[in-house]
Amino acid sequence: MDIQYRLEQKRRIDGAFPGPKSAALAERRSSAVAAGVASSVPVYAVDADGGVIVDVDGNSLVDLGSGIAVTTVGASNPKVAAAVAEQAARFTHTCFMVTPYEGYVELAEKLAELTPGNHAKKAVFFNSGSEAVENAIKVARIATGRQAVVAFDHAYHGRTNLTMGLTAKAAPYKRGFGPLAPEIYRMPMSYPFREENPSISGKEAAERAILAMEKQIGGDQIAAIIIEPIQGEGGFIVPAEGFLPRLAEWAKEQGIVFVADEVQAGFCRTGAWFASDHEGVVPDILTLAKGIAGGMPLSGIVGRADLLDSVHPGGLGGTYGGNPVAVAGALAAIEYMEEQDLNGRAREIESAFYAWARPLQEQVPALGEVRGRGAMLALEFVKPGGKEPDADLTKKIAADCLAQGVVILTCGTYGNVIRLLPPLVIGDELLADSLAVLEAAIRANA
Ligand SMILES: *Cc1c(COP(=O)(O)O)cnc(C)c1O
C-alpha cells in the first residue's frame, strides 16, 4: 500500500466524550429525527480519511466499522472523490431507464469479469442491498416459475418487506412489522462453534439442510436458495468447509437459483473479490452493495445471462438505480482496489488479527471463538466454562473501546460478537493501536 493520508492517523479524545458540539447535535436530533433510527456512536462526524473519523469537537476516532463494511477504500478516497465530483459536474441523473449512459454499461462489464465463473453474465443496478436481494428473488421466481425461497438461520438480508422476511432475527428487524412475505422457508446453517455435534462436517451440515428442504418444501418447488457465504449481522459465521459447495451443487441438480448475498462480504473484504471465491463456489446470482462504490449508495445483481434475461423489458429497474454519480464512484473504487491490491491488504490484516487474537483467546476463557477471513473478523464472547452467549460483556467491551476512541460494532443472533471491519486503507500502526485498546477492554471486563 502506498497511501498519502489527508488527516493525521491518530486516535485522540480531547476532554468530554461526547464533546459539547456533539451533545448539542444530539439534542436537536432528539426532537427532529425518528427514534427508530439508532446510532451506535454518540458523536457527529465532520471528516474521515484512511482509518480515522473526526467529530465536530475535534476528536479523532479509529474506525473499525467502515460504516458497516462500506468504506473499504476509505471514506474520502481521493480517486472516488474526484470521479464523483467530475460526474456530478456533468450530470447527476438522467435515469438509466430514460436516457442511458456509458458508466452503467462499463460497470456491468467490469463486474462480469470480477465475479466467480466465466459463463455469460449480465448485471442490473439499484440503490441498497435490500433492493438487490429483492430483485435477485424476482429474477429467480420468474426464471423458474416457482415461488419458494430458502434462507438460513442467522441470515440478514435487509429491512424491506421481503428482505425482513428473509432475515432471521425478530428483534429489532421484524417484530411488529408484519405481515411478512409468504413462501419463505428457513433452514439450519452451518455454525461450527455452536453445532451440537462439533465434528459435523460442512457436507453433513449441507445434507441436514437438504433433507429438510426435501421434506418441508420439495426441491422442485424452490425458486432460490439465498445465503451469505460469510454471514454478517448474524455473527460473522463462517460455514464449515464443504457446506456452500454442496448446497450449490444440490441447487443445480434441482434447478434452483443459488444466490450468494455478498452485500457485506464482497469487494476485497474477505481477502478475495468475493467470499464465494474461497471455496470456488460459482453462484447463479450475486447480490452486491456496501463496499462496491467507496461509500456512494449503489447496489446490483450480477448473474447468469439466461436468468437475468428471463425478465421482460421493463420488469426490472428503479428511478435512481445505477445512478451515474454512484457508478462513477464504483468504477473508481474498483480501480483503486486493483491498483492497491486490497485483497492482499485484507489478508495482511487477517494475519495481524490472528497473531494477536489466538494467544489472547488462550488466556481469556470468555473468548469462545475468534474467526473470520480477511478484514471481516470476529470475537465471540461466552460465559467461561461453556458456550452460553455473553451479550452484556460484549456490550461493555464495545463501550469501553468507544470511550477510548475506537469505533467497534457488535453483531450476532445472541448479541455476543464483536466484529472488526476496518477500512482496508487503515495503516498498521493505527490498527495495532486499536487492537491494544480492544485487548485492554477485554482484559478489564472479561
Ligand atoms: C447490509 C446487508 C443487506 C442490506 O443492505 P442495505 O443496503 O442496508 O439495504 C443485505 N444483505 C447483507 C448480507 C447485508 O450485510
Coordinates of C-alpha atoms and ligand atoms in Angstrom, one line a residue:
M1 CA 0.0 0.0 0.0
D2 CA 1.2 3.4 -0.9
I3 CA -1.2 5.9 0.7
Q4 CA -0.9 9.6 1.4
Y5 CA -3.4 10.4 4.2
R6 CA -5.0 13.8 4.4
L7 CA -5.8 13.5 8.1
E8 CA -3.4 12.6 10.9
Q9 CA -3.8 8.8 11.5
K10 CA -4.0 9.1 15.3
R11 CA -6.6 8.3 18.0
R12 CA -7.3 11.4 20.1
I13 CA -10.1 12.2 22.6
D14 CA -9.9 15.8 24.0
G15 CA -11.9 16.3 27.2
A16 CA -15.5 15.2 27.5
F17 CA -16.8 12.5 25.2
P18 CA -19.2 13.2 23.6
G19 CA -18.0 16.8 23.4
P20 CA -20.2 19.9 23.7
K21 CA -20.9 20.2 20.0
S22 CA -22.0 16.5 19.6
A23 CA -24.1 16.9 22.8
A24 CA -25.9 19.9 21.2
L25 CA -26.5 18.0 18.0
A26 CA -27.9 15.1 19.9
E27 CA -30.4 17.5 21.5
R28 CA -31.5 18.8 18.1
R29 CA -31.7 15.2 16.7
S30 CA -33.9 14.0 19.5
S31 CA -36.6 16.4 18.5
A32 CA -36.2 16.1 14.7
V33 CA -35.1 12.6 13.8
A34 CA -37.2 9.5 14.2
A35 CA -36.3 7.4 17.2
G36 CA -36.4 4.2 15.2
V37 CA -33.1 5.0 13.6
A38 CA -30.5 4.5 16.3
S39 CA -26.7 5.3 16.1
S40 CA -24.1 3.3 17.9
V41 CA -21.7 6.2 18.3
P42 CA -22.8 9.3 20.2
V43 CA -20.6 11.8 18.3
Y44 CA -21.2 13.6 15.0
A45 CA -18.7 13.2 12.1
V46 CA -17.2 16.1 10.2
D47 CA -14.3 14.4 8.4
A48 CA -12.9 11.0 7.7
D49 CA -9.8 9.6 6.0
G50 CA -7.9 6.3 6.0
G51 CA -8.6 4.7 9.4
V52 CA -10.0 7.8 11.3
I53 CA -13.2 9.6 11.7
V54 CA -13.0 13.2 13.1
D55 CA -16.0 14.5 15.1
V56 CA -17.4 18.0 15.5
D57 CA -15.5 18.5 18.7
G58 CA -12.2 17.6 17.1
N59 CA -11.9 14.1 18.5
S60 CA -10.2 11.5 16.2
L61 CA -11.7 8.0 16.3
V62 CA -10.3 4.9 14.9
D63 CA -12.8 3.4 12.5
L64 CA -13.1 -0.4 12.8
G65 CA -16.6 -0.5 11.3
S66 CA -16.2 1.2 7.9
G67 CA -19.8 2.4 8.2
I68 CA -20.8 -1.3 8.2
A69 CA -18.3 -2.6 5.6
V70 CA -18.9 0.2 3.1
T71 CA -15.8 2.4 3.1
T72 CA -13.4 -0.3 2.1
V73 CA -11.3 2.1 0.1
G74 CA -11.6 4.8 2.8
A75 CA -14.4 7.3 3.4
S76 CA -12.8 10.1 1.3
N77 CA -10.8 8.2 -1.1
P78 CA -9.3 10.8 -3.5
K79 CA -9.9 8.8 -6.6
V80 CA -13.5 8.2 -5.7
A81 CA -14.0 11.8 -4.7
A82 CA -12.5 13.1 -8.0
A83 CA -14.6 10.7 -10.1
V84 CA -17.8 11.6 -8.2
A85 CA -17.1 15.4 -8.5
E86 CA -16.4 15.1 -12.2
Q87 CA -19.5 13.1 -12.9
A88 CA -21.6 15.4 -10.7
A89 CA -20.4 18.4 -12.6
R90 CA -21.6 16.8 -15.9
F91 CA -24.9 15.3 -14.9
T92 CA -26.2 13.8 -11.7
H93 CA -29.1 11.9 -13.1
T94 CA -30.9 11.1 -16.3
C95 CA -32.5 7.8 -15.2
F96 CA -30.9 4.8 -16.9
M97 CA -34.5 3.7 -17.9
V98 CA -34.9 7.0 -19.8
T99 CA -31.5 8.2 -21.1
P100 CA -28.8 5.6 -20.6
Y101 CA -25.1 6.3 -20.1
E102 CA -21.8 4.5 -20.6
G103 CA -20.7 4.2 -16.9
Y104 CA -23.6 1.8 -16.1
V105 CA -22.6 -0.5 -19.1
E106 CA -18.9 -0.3 -18.1
L107 CA -19.6 -1.3 -14.5
A108 CA -21.8 -4.2 -15.7
E109 CA -18.9 -5.4 -17.9
K110 CA -16.3 -5.0 -15.1
L111 CA -18.4 -7.0 -12.6
A112 CA -19.0 -9.8 -15.1
E113 CA -15.2 -10.0 -15.2
L114 CA -14.6 -9.9 -11.4
T115 CA -17.4 -12.2 -10.2
P116 CA -16.9 -16.0 -10.0
G117 CA -17.4 -18.2 -13.1
N118 CA -16.6 -17.5 -16.8
H119 CA -20.2 -18.1 -18.1
A120 CA -22.1 -15.3 -19.8
K121 CA -23.3 -12.8 -17.2
K122 CA -25.4 -9.7 -17.0
A123 CA -26.0 -7.1 -14.3
V124 CA -28.6 -4.6 -13.2
F125 CA -28.1 -1.8 -10.6
F126 CA -30.2 -0.5 -7.7
N127 CA -29.6 1.6 -4.6
S128 CA -29.5 -0.6 -1.5
G129 CA -28.5 -4.1 -0.6
S130 CA -32.1 -4.9 0.3
E131 CA -33.2 -3.8 -3.2
A132 CA -30.6 -6.0 -4.8
V133 CA -31.8 -9.0 -2.7
E134 CA -35.5 -8.3 -3.6
N135 CA -34.5 -8.2 -7.3
A136 CA -32.5 -11.4 -7.2
I137 CA -35.6 -13.1 -5.8
K138 CA -37.8 -11.6 -8.5
V139 CA -35.4 -12.9 -11.2
A140 CA -35.3 -16.4 -9.6
R141 CA -39.0 -16.6 -9.4
I142 CA -39.7 -15.6 -13.0
A143 CA -36.9 -17.7 -14.3
T144 CA -38.0 -20.9 -12.5
G145 CA -41.8 -20.3 -12.4
R146 CA -41.5 -21.3 -8.7
Q147 CA -42.3 -19.4 -5.5
A148 CA -40.5 -20.9 -2.5
V149 CA -37.4 -19.1 -1.2
V150 CA -35.0 -20.7 1.2
A151 CA -32.9 -18.6 3.7
F152 CA -30.9 -19.7 6.7
D153 CA -30.7 -19.4 10.4
H154 CA -28.8 -16.2 11.5
A155 CA -29.3 -14.7 8.0
Y156 CA -29.5 -11.0 7.4
H157 CA -30.8 -9.8 4.0
G158 CA -32.3 -6.4 4.8
R159 CA -35.2 -4.3 6.2
T160 CA -37.7 -4.0 3.3
N161 CA -40.8 -6.3 3.4
L162 CA -39.4 -9.2 1.5
T163 CA -35.9 -9.0 2.9
M164 CA -37.2 -8.5 6.5
G165 CA -38.9 -11.9 6.0
L166 CA -35.7 -13.4 4.8
T167 CA -33.8 -12.0 7.7
A168 CA -33.7 -14.4 10.7
K169 CA -33.6 -12.2 13.8
A170 CA -37.0 -11.0 15.0
A171 CA -35.9 -8.1 17.3
P172 CA -35.2 -5.4 16.2
Y173 CA -35.7 -6.2 12.5
K174 CA -39.1 -7.8 12.2
R175 CA -41.1 -7.7 15.4
G176 CA -44.3 -5.8 15.0
F177 CA -43.7 -5.0 11.3
G178 CA -45.8 -7.8 9.8
P179 CA -47.4 -9.2 7.8
L180 CA -44.3 -10.6 6.3
A181 CA -44.0 -12.1 2.8
P182 CA -45.1 -15.7 2.3
E183 CA -43.2 -18.6 0.8
I184 CA -40.0 -18.1 2.8
Y185 CA -38.5 -21.2 4.5
R186 CA -35.7 -21.2 7.0
M187 CA -33.0 -23.9 7.1
P188 CA -30.3 -24.8 9.6
M189 CA -27.0 -23.1 9.0
S190 CA -23.5 -24.5 9.4
Y191 CA -22.2 -22.7 12.5
P192 CA -19.2 -24.7 13.6
F193 CA -18.8 -23.1 17.1
R194 CA -22.4 -23.8 18.0
E195 CA -23.0 -27.2 16.4
E196 CA -24.4 -29.8 18.9
N197 CA -22.1 -32.3 17.3
P198 CA -18.9 -30.4 16.9
S199 CA -17.4 -32.9 14.5
I200 CA -20.2 -32.4 11.9
S201 CA -18.6 -31.6 8.5
G202 CA -19.7 -28.9 6.2
K203 CA -21.0 -31.5 3.8
E204 CA -23.0 -33.2 6.5
A205 CA -24.4 -29.8 7.6
A206 CA -25.5 -29.2 4.0
E207 CA -27.1 -32.7 3.8
R208 CA -29.1 -31.8 7.0
A209 CA -30.4 -28.6 5.3
I210 CA -31.1 -30.5 2.0
L211 CA -33.1 -33.2 3.8
A212 CA -35.2 -30.5 5.5
M213 CA -35.8 -28.8 2.1
E214 CA -36.8 -32.1 0.5
K215 CA -39.2 -32.9 3.3
Q216 CA -40.6 -29.5 4.0
I217 CA -40.8 -27.9 0.6
G218 CA -39.6 -30.2 -2.3
G219 CA -36.6 -29.3 -4.4
D220 CA -38.9 -28.8 -7.5
Q221 CA -40.8 -26.0 -5.6
I222 CA -37.9 -23.9 -4.7
A223 CA -37.1 -20.8 -6.8
A224 CA -34.0 -19.7 -4.9
I225 CA -31.7 -20.5 -2.1
I226 CA -30.2 -17.3 -0.7
I227 CA -27.2 -17.4 1.6
E228 CA -24.4 -15.1 2.8
P229 CA -21.2 -17.0 2.1
I230 CA -19.9 -15.5 5.4
Q231 CA -22.9 -14.3 7.5
G232 CA -22.7 -10.6 8.5
E233 CA -25.2 -9.3 11.1
G234 CA -25.9 -12.8 12.3
G235 CA -22.4 -13.1 13.8
F236 CA -19.7 -13.3 11.1
I237 CA -20.4 -17.0 10.9
V238 CA -18.1 -18.8 8.5
P239 CA -19.7 -22.1 7.5
A240 CA -17.7 -25.3 7.7
E241 CA -15.7 -26.1 4.6
G242 CA -17.8 -28.0 2.1
F243 CA -21.2 -26.6 3.2
L244 CA -21.5 -24.0 0.4
P245 CA -20.2 -26.2 -2.4
R246 CA -22.7 -29.0 -1.6
L247 CA -25.6 -26.6 -1.3
A248 CA -24.7 -25.0 -4.7
E249 CA -24.3 -28.5 -6.2
W250 CA -27.7 -29.6 -5.0
A251 CA -29.4 -26.4 -6.1
K252 CA -28.0 -27.0 -9.6
E253 CA -29.4 -30.6 -9.6
Q254 CA -32.8 -29.3 -8.6
G255 CA -32.9 -26.3 -11.0
I256 CA -32.8 -23.9 -8.0
V257 CA -31.2 -20.5 -8.4
F258 CA -28.3 -20.3 -6.0
V259 CA -28.0 -16.7 -4.8
A260 CA -24.9 -15.6 -2.8
D261 CA -25.7 -12.5 -0.8
E262 CA -22.2 -10.8 -1.0
V263 CA -23.6 -7.4 0.1
Q264 CA -21.3 -7.4 3.2
A265 CA -18.6 -9.9 2.2
G266 CA -17.9 -8.7 -1.3
F267 CA -15.2 -6.4 -2.8
C268 CA -12.0 -7.4 -1.1
R269 CA -13.5 -7.6 2.4
T270 CA -12.5 -11.2 2.9
G271 CA -9.2 -11.1 1.1
A272 CA -10.8 -12.2 -2.2
W273 CA -13.0 -10.3 -4.6
F274 CA -16.0 -12.3 -3.3
A275 CA -16.3 -14.6 -0.3
S276 CA -17.7 -17.3 -2.7
D277 CA -14.2 -17.4 -4.3
H278 CA -12.7 -19.1 -1.2
E279 CA -14.3 -22.4 -1.9
G280 CA -14.6 -22.0 -5.7
V281 CA -18.4 -21.6 -5.4
V282 CA -20.0 -20.2 -8.6
P283 CA -23.3 -18.6 -7.6
D284 CA -26.1 -18.2 -10.2
I285 CA -26.7 -14.7 -9.0
L286 CA -24.6 -12.5 -6.6
T287 CA -26.1 -9.5 -4.7
L288 CA -23.7 -6.7 -4.3
A289 CA -23.7 -3.4 -2.4
K290 CA -21.9 -1.9 0.7
G291 CA -18.2 -2.0 -0.4
I292 CA -19.0 -1.5 -4.1
A293 CA -18.7 2.3 -4.5
G294 CA -16.5 3.8 -1.9
G295 CA -19.5 5.0 0.2
M296 CA -21.8 6.0 -2.6
P297 CA -25.2 4.4 -2.5
L298 CA -25.2 1.7 -5.1
S299 CA -26.2 -2.0 -5.3
G300 CA -26.6 -4.5 -8.0
I301 CA -27.1 -8.1 -9.0
V302 CA -24.8 -9.9 -11.3
G303 CA -25.6 -13.4 -12.6
R304 CA -26.2 -15.9 -15.4
A305 CA -27.3 -14.0 -18.5
D306 CA -30.0 -16.6 -19.2
L307 CA -31.6 -16.0 -15.8
L308 CA -31.4 -12.2 -15.9
D309 CA -32.7 -12.1 -19.4
S310 CA -35.8 -14.2 -18.4
V311 CA -37.3 -11.0 -17.2
H312 CA -39.4 -9.0 -19.7
P313 CA -38.2 -5.5 -20.6
G314 CA -39.5 -3.0 -18.0
G315 CA -39.7 -5.7 -15.3
L316 CA -36.6 -4.5 -13.5
G317 CA -35.3 -1.1 -12.7
G318 CA -36.0 1.9 -10.5
T319 CA -35.7 5.7 -10.8
Y320 CA -32.2 6.0 -9.2
G321 CA -30.9 2.5 -9.8
G322 CA -27.3 2.7 -11.2
N323 CA -27.2 6.5 -10.6
P324 CA -24.3 7.9 -12.7
V325 CA -22.5 9.6 -9.8
A326 CA -22.7 6.4 -7.7
V327 CA -21.5 4.3 -10.7
A328 CA -18.5 6.7 -11.2
G329 CA -17.7 6.1 -7.5
A330 CA -17.9 2.3 -8.1
L331 CA -15.6 2.4 -11.1
A332 CA -13.1 4.5 -9.3
A333 CA -13.3 2.3 -6.1
I334 CA -12.8 -0.9 -8.0
E335 CA -9.8 0.6 -9.9
Y336 CA -8.3 1.6 -6.6
M337 CA -8.8 -1.9 -5.2
E338 CA -6.9 -3.4 -8.1
E339 CA -4.1 -0.8 -8.1
Q340 CA -3.5 -1.1 -4.3
D341 CA -4.1 -4.9 -4.2
L342 CA -6.7 -4.5 -1.4
N343 CA -7.3 -8.3 -1.4
G344 CA -3.6 -8.6 -0.4
R345 CA -4.1 -5.9 2.2
A346 CA -7.2 -7.7 3.7
R347 CA -5.1 -10.9 4.0
E348 CA -2.4 -8.9 5.9
I349 CA -5.0 -7.6 8.3
E350 CA -6.2 -11.2 8.8
S351 CA -2.7 -12.3 9.7
A352 CA -2.2 -9.4 12.1
F353 CA -5.5 -10.2 13.7
Y354 CA -4.9 -13.9 14.3
A355 CA -1.3 -13.3 15.5
W356 CA -2.9 -11.1 18.2
A357 CA -6.2 -12.9 18.8
R358 CA -5.1 -16.6 19.1
P359 CA -2.8 -16.1 22.1
L360 CA -5.4 -13.8 23.7
Q361 CA -8.0 -16.5 23.3
E362 CA -5.8 -18.9 25.2
Q363 CA -5.6 -16.5 28.1
V364 CA -9.2 -15.3 28.2
P365 CA -11.8 -18.0 28.9
A366 CA -14.7 -15.7 27.9
L367 CA -13.3 -15.5 24.4
G368 CA -15.2 -18.5 23.0
E369 CA -14.0 -18.2 19.4
V370 CA -12.1 -15.9 17.0
R371 CA -13.0 -16.3 13.4
G372 CA -13.4 -14.7 10.0
R373 CA -11.5 -14.0 6.8
G374 CA -9.6 -11.0 5.5
A375 CA -10.8 -7.9 7.3
M376 CA -14.1 -9.5 8.2
L377 CA -13.1 -10.7 11.7
A378 CA -14.9 -11.5 14.9
L379 CA -14.6 -12.4 18.5
E380 CA -17.5 -14.4 20.1
F381 CA -17.9 -14.0 23.9
V382 CA -19.3 -16.6 26.2
K383 CA -19.7 -17.3 29.9
P384 CA -16.5 -19.1 30.9
G385 CA -16.7 -22.9 31.1
G386 CA -19.4 -23.3 28.4
K387 CA -20.8 -21.6 25.3
E388 CA -23.6 -19.6 26.9
P389 CA -23.5 -16.2 25.0
D390 CA -22.4 -13.2 27.0
A391 CA -24.1 -10.2 25.4
D392 CA -23.5 -7.9 28.4
L393 CA -19.8 -8.5 28.4
T394 CA -19.7 -7.8 24.6
K395 CA -21.6 -4.5 25.1
K396 CA -19.2 -3.4 27.9
I397 CA -16.1 -4.1 25.8
A398 CA -17.5 -2.2 22.8
A399 CA -18.5 0.7 25.1
D400 CA -15.0 0.8 26.7
C401 CA -13.4 0.8 23.3
L402 CA -15.6 3.7 22.1
A403 CA -14.8 5.7 25.3
Q404 CA -11.1 5.3 24.2
G405 CA -11.8 6.5 20.7
V406 CA -12.2 3.1 18.9
V407 CA -15.4 2.5 16.9
I408 CA -16.3 -1.1 17.2
L409 CA -19.5 -2.8 16.1
T410 CA -21.2 -5.8 17.7
C411 CA -23.4 -8.4 16.0
G412 CA -24.8 -11.9 16.3
T413 CA -28.1 -13.6 16.9
Y414 CA -27.2 -13.6 20.6
G415 CA -25.5 -10.1 20.5
N416 CA -22.3 -11.6 21.8
V417 CA -20.0 -11.0 18.9
I418 CA -17.6 -8.1 18.3
R419 CA -16.9 -7.7 14.6
L420 CA -14.0 -5.9 13.0
L421 CA -14.4 -4.3 9.7
P422 CA -11.6 -1.8 9.3
P423 CA -11.2 0.2 6.1
L424 CA -8.6 -1.7 4.1
V425 CA -6.6 1.5 3.9
I426 CA -6.0 1.6 7.6
G427 CA -2.3 1.7 8.5
D428 CA -0.5 -1.0 10.5
E429 CA 0.2 1.3 13.4
L430 CA -3.3 2.6 13.8
L431 CA -4.6 -1.0 13.6
A432 CA -2.2 -2.2 16.2
D433 CA -3.2 0.7 18.5
S434 CA -6.9 -0.1 18.2
L435 CA -6.3 -3.8 18.9
A436 CA -4.3 -2.8 22.0
V437 CA -7.3 -0.7 23.2
L438 CA -9.6 -3.7 22.4
E439 CA -7.3 -6.1 24.3
A440 CA -7.3 -3.8 27.4
A441 CA -11.1 -3.6 27.3
I442 CA -11.4 -7.4 27.1
R443 CA -8.9 -7.9 29.9
A444 CA -10.6 -5.3 32.1
N445 CA -14.1 -6.8 31.7
A446 CA -13.8 -10.5 31.0
Ligands
LIG1 C1 -26.4 -4.8 4.8 C2 -26.9 -6.1 4.2 C3 -28.0 -6.1 3.4 C4 -29.0 -4.9 3.2 O1 -28.3 -3.9 2.6 P1 -29.0 -2.4 2.8 O2 -28.1 -1.5 1.9 O3 -28.9 -2.0 4.2 O4 -30.4 -2.5 2.3 C5 -28.3 -7.3 2.7 N1 -27.6 -8.4 2.9 C6 -26.4 -8.4 3.6 C7 -25.6 -9.6 3.7 C8 -26.1 -7.2 4.3 O5 -25.0 -7.2 5.1

